[in-house]
Amino acid sequence: MREAPVISAALQLSGNSNERDDAPMAIERTFSILKPDATRRNITGAVNALIEGAGLRIVAQKRARLTRQQGETFYAVHKDRPFFGELVEQMSAAPVVVQVLEGDNAIARYREVMGATNPANAAPGTIRKEHALNVGENTVHGSDAPETAALEIAQFFSGNEIVG
């Protein structure tokens, strides 16, 4: 069976739950970073349009400049990987936009709209297919699990900064 494009599927799910035939999904939050390659190219609005078009709400957002220490802490899970130093350097080289996204199954939905890490393998209409420059400058980061989302959100936002 042929799969529908990722964005189309996400848009179909983004309607009012009263209009759907299926049961309501779990409202959850996830963490997002619009990386330095996005801020340098001034495409944060275009990326946010894809996020919102997929039915996710941006309930917290701020522009920040990561220090090297913040980058090392954030990406500590990759500290033994050969790309760790380059990743931390890239993430601290220019401003980023950190966000909290909210919606039905927000973690899975955001990962779908982000697309594959390698933009060459990403589905048409996804953020990385449309905007990423390469594997290293792939425009966005998103949490991969509820526990990760909670930790990543807490690293950048206090409770009163998240408004839904």
PDB file of C-alpha atoms in Angstrom:
ATOM      1  CA  MET A   1       0.000   0.000   0.000  1.00  0.00           C
ATOM      2  CA  ARG A   2       1.320   3.430  -0.942  1.00  0.00           C
ATOM      3  CA  GLU A   3       1.695   5.859   1.945  1.00  0.00           C
ATOM      4  CA  ALA A   4       0.299   9.375   1.685  1.00  0.00           C
ATOM      5  CA  PRO A   5       2.835  12.199   1.907  1.00  0.00           C
ATOM      6  CA  VAL A   6       3.744  13.010   5.488  1.00  0.00           C
ATOM      7  CA  ILE A   7       2.455  16.571   5.459  1.00  0.00           C
ATOM      8  CA  SER A   8      -0.895  15.601   3.940  1.00  0.00           C
ATOM      9  CA  ALA A   9      -1.397  12.959   6.606  1.00  0.00           C
ATOM     10  CA  ALA A  10      -0.470  15.435   9.338  1.00  0.00           C
ATOM     11  CA  LEU A  11      -2.851  18.047   7.958  1.00  0.00           C
ATOM     12  CA  GLN A  12      -5.677  15.518   7.854  1.00  0.00           C
ATOM     13  CA  LEU A  13      -5.131  14.833  11.544  1.00  0.00           C
ATOM     14  CA  SER A  14      -4.974  18.482  12.493  1.00  0.00           C
ATOM     15  CA  GLY A  15      -8.707  19.150  12.313  1.00  0.00           C
ATOM     16  CA  ASN A  16     -11.044  19.500  15.275  1.00  0.00           C
ATOM     17  CA  SER A  17     -11.362  16.169  17.121  1.00  0.00           C
ATOM     18  CA  ASN A  18     -15.166  16.468  16.907  1.00  0.00           C
ATOM     19  CA  GLU A  19     -14.887  16.229  13.123  1.00  0.00           C
ATOM     20  CA  ARG A  20     -12.902  12.974  13.177  1.00  0.00           C
ATOM     21  CA  ASP A  21     -14.285   9.483  13.079  1.00  0.00           C
ATOM     22  CA  ASP A  22     -11.433   8.103  15.163  1.00  0.00           C
ATOM     23  CA  ALA A  23     -10.912   8.480  18.901  1.00  0.00           C
ATOM     24  CA  PRO A  24      -9.112  11.615  20.150  1.00  0.00           C
ATOM     25  CA  MET A  25      -5.347  11.301  20.406  1.00  0.00           C
ATOM     26  CA  ALA A  26      -3.209  12.111  23.415  1.00  0.00           C
ATOM     27  CA  ILE A  27      -2.352  15.810  23.747  1.00  0.00           C
ATOM     28  CA  GLU A  28       1.337  16.040  24.555  1.00  0.00           C
ATOM     29  CA  ARG A  29       4.267  18.417  24.356  1.00  0.00           C
ATOM     30  CA  THR A  30       7.561  18.086  22.585  1.00  0.00           C
ATOM     31  CA  PHE A  31      10.713  20.153  22.275  1.00  0.00           C
ATOM     32  CA  SER A  32      11.990  21.719  19.060  1.00  0.00           C
ATOM     33  CA  ILE A  33      15.102  23.598  18.038  1.00  0.00           C
ATOM     34  CA  LEU A  34      15.332  25.588  14.839  1.00  0.00           C
ATOM     35  CA  LYS A  35      19.061  25.245  14.316  1.00  0.00           C
ATOM     36  CA  PRO A  36      21.649  27.888  13.361  1.00  0.00           C
ATOM     37  CA  ASP A  37      21.359  27.093   9.649  1.00  0.00           C
ATOM     38  CA  ALA A  38      17.676  28.121   9.857  1.00  0.00           C
ATOM     39  CA  THR A  39      18.287  31.353  11.776  1.00  0.00           C
ATOM     40  CA  ARG A  40      21.210  32.364   9.542  1.00  0.00           C
ATOM     41  CA  ARG A  41      19.043  31.930   6.431  1.00  0.00           C
ATOM     42  CA  ASN A  42      16.054  33.718   8.022  1.00  0.00           C
ATOM     43  CA  ILE A  43      13.668  30.800   7.377  1.00  0.00           C
ATOM     44  CA  THR A  44      12.269  30.375  10.893  1.00  0.00           C
ATOM     45  CA  GLY A  45       8.865  31.663   9.780  1.00  0.00           C
ATOM     46  CA  ALA A  46       8.724  29.169   6.903  1.00  0.00           C
ATOM     47  CA  VAL A  47       9.665  26.327   9.256  1.00  0.00           C
ATOM     48  CA  ASN A  48       7.070  27.441  11.810  1.00  0.00           C
ATOM     49  CA  ALA A  49       4.437  27.511   9.048  1.00  0.00           C
ATOM     50  CA  LEU A  50       5.131  23.814   8.346  1.00  0.00           C
ATOM     51  CA  ILE A  51       4.971  23.030  12.071  1.00  0.00           C
ATOM     52  CA  GLU A  52       1.653  24.828  12.504  1.00  0.00           C
ATOM     53  CA  GLY A  53       0.338  23.404   9.237  1.00  0.00           C
ATOM     54  CA  ALA A  54       0.879  19.942  10.705  1.00  0.00           C
ATOM     55  CA  GLY A  55      -1.521  20.800  13.535  1.00  0.00           C
ATOM     56  CA  LEU A  56       1.033  21.607  16.229  1.00  0.00           C
ATOM     57  CA  ARG A  57       0.761  24.701  18.424  1.00  0.00           C
ATOM     58  CA  ILE A  58       3.844  26.665  19.450  1.00  0.00           C
ATOM     59  CA  VAL A  59       3.195  27.244  23.168  1.00  0.00           C
ATOM     60  CA  ALA A  60       6.672  28.582  24.026  1.00  0.00           C
ATOM     61  CA  GLN A  61       9.385  30.052  21.846  1.00  0.00           C
ATOM     62  CA  LYS A  62      12.540  32.084  22.274  1.00  0.00           C
ATOM     63  CA  ARG A  63      15.686  32.895  20.379  1.00  0.00           C
ATOM     64  CA  ALA A  64      18.874  31.956  22.196  1.00  0.00           C
ATOM     65  CA  ARG A  65      22.593  31.536  21.658  1.00  0.00           C
ATOM     66  CA  LEU A  66      23.792  28.227  23.082  1.00  0.00           C
ATOM     67  CA  THR A  67      27.075  28.268  24.940  1.00  0.00           C
ATOM     68  CA  ARG A  68      29.499  25.445  24.273  1.00  0.00           C
ATOM     69  CA  GLN A  69      28.644  24.011  27.714  1.00  0.00           C
ATOM     70  CA  GLN A  70      24.901  24.103  26.968  1.00  0.00           C
ATOM     71  CA  GLY A  71      25.519  22.334  23.662  1.00  0.00           C
ATOM     72  CA  GLU A  72      27.655  19.679  25.343  1.00  0.00           C
ATOM     73  CA  THR A  73      24.983  19.118  27.995  1.00  0.00           C
ATOM     74  CA  PHE A  74      22.162  19.011  25.478  1.00  0.00           C
ATOM     75  CA  TYR A  75      23.927  16.564  23.146  1.00  0.00           C
ATOM     76  CA  ALA A  76      25.655  14.524  25.888  1.00  0.00           C
ATOM     77  CA  VAL A  77      23.988  11.367  24.576  1.00  0.00           C
ATOM     78  CA  HIS A  78      26.282  11.692  21.524  1.00  0.00           C
ATOM     79  CA  LYS A  79      29.513  12.466  23.422  1.00  0.00           C
ATOM     80  CA  ASP A  80      31.260   9.280  22.249  1.00  0.00           C
ATOM     81  CA  ARG A  81      30.245   9.699  18.607  1.00  0.00           C
ATOM     82  CA  PRO A  82      32.782  11.073  16.118  1.00  0.00           C
ATOM     83  CA  PHE A  83      30.543  14.019  15.156  1.00  0.00           C
ATOM     84  CA  PHE A  84      30.010  15.280  18.743  1.00  0.00           C
ATOM     85  CA  GLY A  85      32.572  18.113  18.649  1.00  0.00           C
ATOM     86  CA  GLU A  86      31.405  19.356  15.268  1.00  0.00           C
ATOM     87  CA  LEU A  87      27.766  19.200  16.382  1.00  0.00           C
ATOM     88  CA  VAL A  88      28.406  21.229  19.539  1.00  0.00           C
ATOM     89  CA  GLU A  89      30.487  23.746  17.576  1.00  0.00           C
ATOM     90  CA  GLN A  90      27.786  24.159  14.944  1.00  0.00           C
ATOM     91  CA  MET A  91      24.979  24.537  17.508  1.00  0.00           C
ATOM     92  CA  SER A  92      26.860  27.257  19.407  1.00  0.00           C
ATOM     93  CA  ALA A  93      28.027  29.146  16.294  1.00  0.00           C
ATOM     94  CA  ALA A  94      24.840  31.184  15.769  1.00  0.00           C
ATOM     95  CA  PRO A  95      21.459  31.750  17.421  1.00  0.00           C
ATOM     96  CA  VAL A  96      18.812  29.028  17.587  1.00  0.00           C
ATOM     97  CA  VAL A  97      15.078  29.158  18.247  1.00  0.00           C
ATOM     98  CA  VAL A  98      13.958  26.822  21.022  1.00  0.00           C
ATOM     99  CA  GLN A  99      10.298  25.891  21.207  1.00  0.00           C
ATOM    100  CA  VAL A 100       7.705  23.826  22.998  1.00  0.00           C
ATOM    101  CA  LEU A 101       5.130  22.335  20.665  1.00  0.00           C
ATOM    102  CA  GLU A 102       1.793  20.941  21.739  1.00  0.00           C
ATOM    103  CA  GLY A 103      -0.773  18.776  19.993  1.00  0.00           C
ATOM    104  CA  ASP A 104      -2.225  15.336  19.422  1.00  0.00           C
ATOM    105  CA  ASN A 105       0.701  12.898  19.630  1.00  0.00           C
ATOM    106  CA  ALA A 106       3.048  15.878  19.279  1.00  0.00           C
ATOM    107  CA  ILE A 107       6.292  13.881  19.477  1.00  0.00           C
ATOM    108  CA  ALA A 108       5.438  11.509  16.634  1.00  0.00           C
ATOM    109  CA  ARG A 109       3.752  14.226  14.592  1.00  0.00           C
ATOM    110  CA  TYR A 110       6.738  16.579  14.854  1.00  0.00           C
ATOM    111  CA  ARG A 111       9.169  13.811  13.970  1.00  0.00           C
ATOM    112  CA  GLU A 112       7.075  13.115  10.866  1.00  0.00           C
ATOM    113  CA  VAL A 113       6.988  16.753   9.783  1.00  0.00           C
ATOM    114  CA  MET A 114      10.756  17.092  10.434  1.00  0.00           C
ATOM    115  CA  GLY A 115      11.565  14.283   7.988  1.00  0.00           C
ATOM    116  CA  ALA A 116      14.594  12.004   7.857  1.00  0.00           C
ATOM    117  CA  THR A 117      17.868  13.296   9.334  1.00  0.00           C
ATOM    118  CA  ASN A 118      19.434  13.130   5.880  1.00  0.00           C
ATOM    119  CA  PRO A 119      17.409  15.536   3.737  1.00  0.00           C
ATOM    120  CA  ALA A 120      18.123  13.389   0.673  1.00  0.00           C
ATOM    121  CA  ASN A 121      16.037  10.652   2.329  1.00  0.00           C
ATOM    122  CA  ALA A 122      13.302  12.942   3.682  1.00  0.00           C
ATOM    123  CA  ALA A 123       9.765  12.820   2.284  1.00  0.00           C
ATOM    124  CA  PRO A 124       8.573  15.706   0.110  1.00  0.00           C
ATOM    125  CA  GLY A 125       6.917  18.473   2.109  1.00  0.00           C
ATOM    126  CA  THR A 126       8.869  17.792   5.294  1.00  0.00           C
ATOM    127  CA  ILE A 127      10.991  20.479   6.936  1.00  0.00           C
ATOM    128  CA  ARG A 128      14.267  18.778   6.126  1.00  0.00           C
ATOM    129  CA  LYS A 129      13.368  17.996   2.501  1.00  0.00           C
ATOM    130  CA  GLU A 130      12.271  21.574   1.916  1.00  0.00           C
ATOM    131  CA  HIS A 131      14.866  23.480   3.974  1.00  0.00           C
ATOM    132  CA  ALA A 132      17.848  21.420   5.208  1.00  0.00           C
ATOM    133  CA  LEU A 133      21.203  21.982   3.556  1.00  0.00           C
ATOM    134  CA  ASN A 134      22.749  18.592   4.389  1.00  0.00           C
ATOM    135  CA  VAL A 135      22.932  15.976   7.164  1.00  0.00           C
ATOM    136  CA  GLY A 136      24.878  18.283   9.468  1.00  0.00           C
ATOM    137  CA  GLU A 137      22.833  21.396   8.752  1.00  0.00           C
ATOM    138  CA  ASN A 138      19.433  19.722   8.880  1.00  0.00           C
ATOM    139  CA  THR A 139      17.499  22.758  10.149  1.00  0.00           C
ATOM    140  CA  VAL A 140      15.625  21.235  13.136  1.00  0.00           C
ATOM    141  CA  HIS A 141      15.871  19.038  16.203  1.00  0.00           C
ATOM    142  CA  GLY A 142      12.951  17.304  17.878  1.00  0.00           C
ATOM    143  CA  SER A 143      12.560  15.129  20.951  1.00  0.00           C
ATOM    144  CA  ASP A 144      12.328  11.386  20.357  1.00  0.00           C
ATOM    145  CA  ALA A 145      10.340  10.294  23.437  1.00  0.00           C
ATOM    146  CA  PRO A 146       8.214  11.763  26.255  1.00  0.00           C
ATOM    147  CA  GLU A 147      11.071  11.468  28.777  1.00  0.00           C
ATOM    148  CA  THR A 148      13.496  13.202  26.425  1.00  0.00           C
ATOM    149  CA  ALA A 149      10.957  15.933  25.689  1.00  0.00           C
ATOM    150  CA  ALA A 150      10.486  16.624  29.410  1.00  0.00           C
ATOM    151  CA  LEU A 151      14.250  16.897  29.990  1.00  0.00           C
ATOM    152  CA  GLU A 152      14.861  19.062  26.927  1.00  0.00           C
ATOM    153  CA  ILE A 153      11.964  21.407  27.706  1.00  0.00           C
ATOM    154  CA  ALA A 154      13.190  21.805  31.294  1.00  0.00           C
ATOM    155  CA  GLN A 155      16.687  22.688  30.068  1.00  0.00           C
ATOM    156  CA  PHE A 156      15.388  25.786  28.267  1.00  0.00           C
ATOM    157  CA  PHE A 157      12.008  26.782  29.742  1.00  0.00           C
ATOM    158  CA  SER A 158      10.500  27.376  33.160  1.00  0.00           C
ATOM    159  CA  GLY A 159       6.842  26.538  33.713  1.00  0.00           C
ATOM    160  CA  ASN A 160       5.597  30.118  33.458  1.00  0.00           C
ATOM    161  CA  GLU A 161       7.181  30.528  30.003  1.00  0.00           C
ATOM    162  CA  ILE A 162       4.944  27.836  28.509  1.00  0.00           C
ATOM    163  CA  VAL A 163       1.513  29.156  27.690  1.00  0.00           C
ATOM    164  CA  GLY A 164      -1.082  26.983  26.003  1.00  0.00           C
TER     165      GLY A 164
END
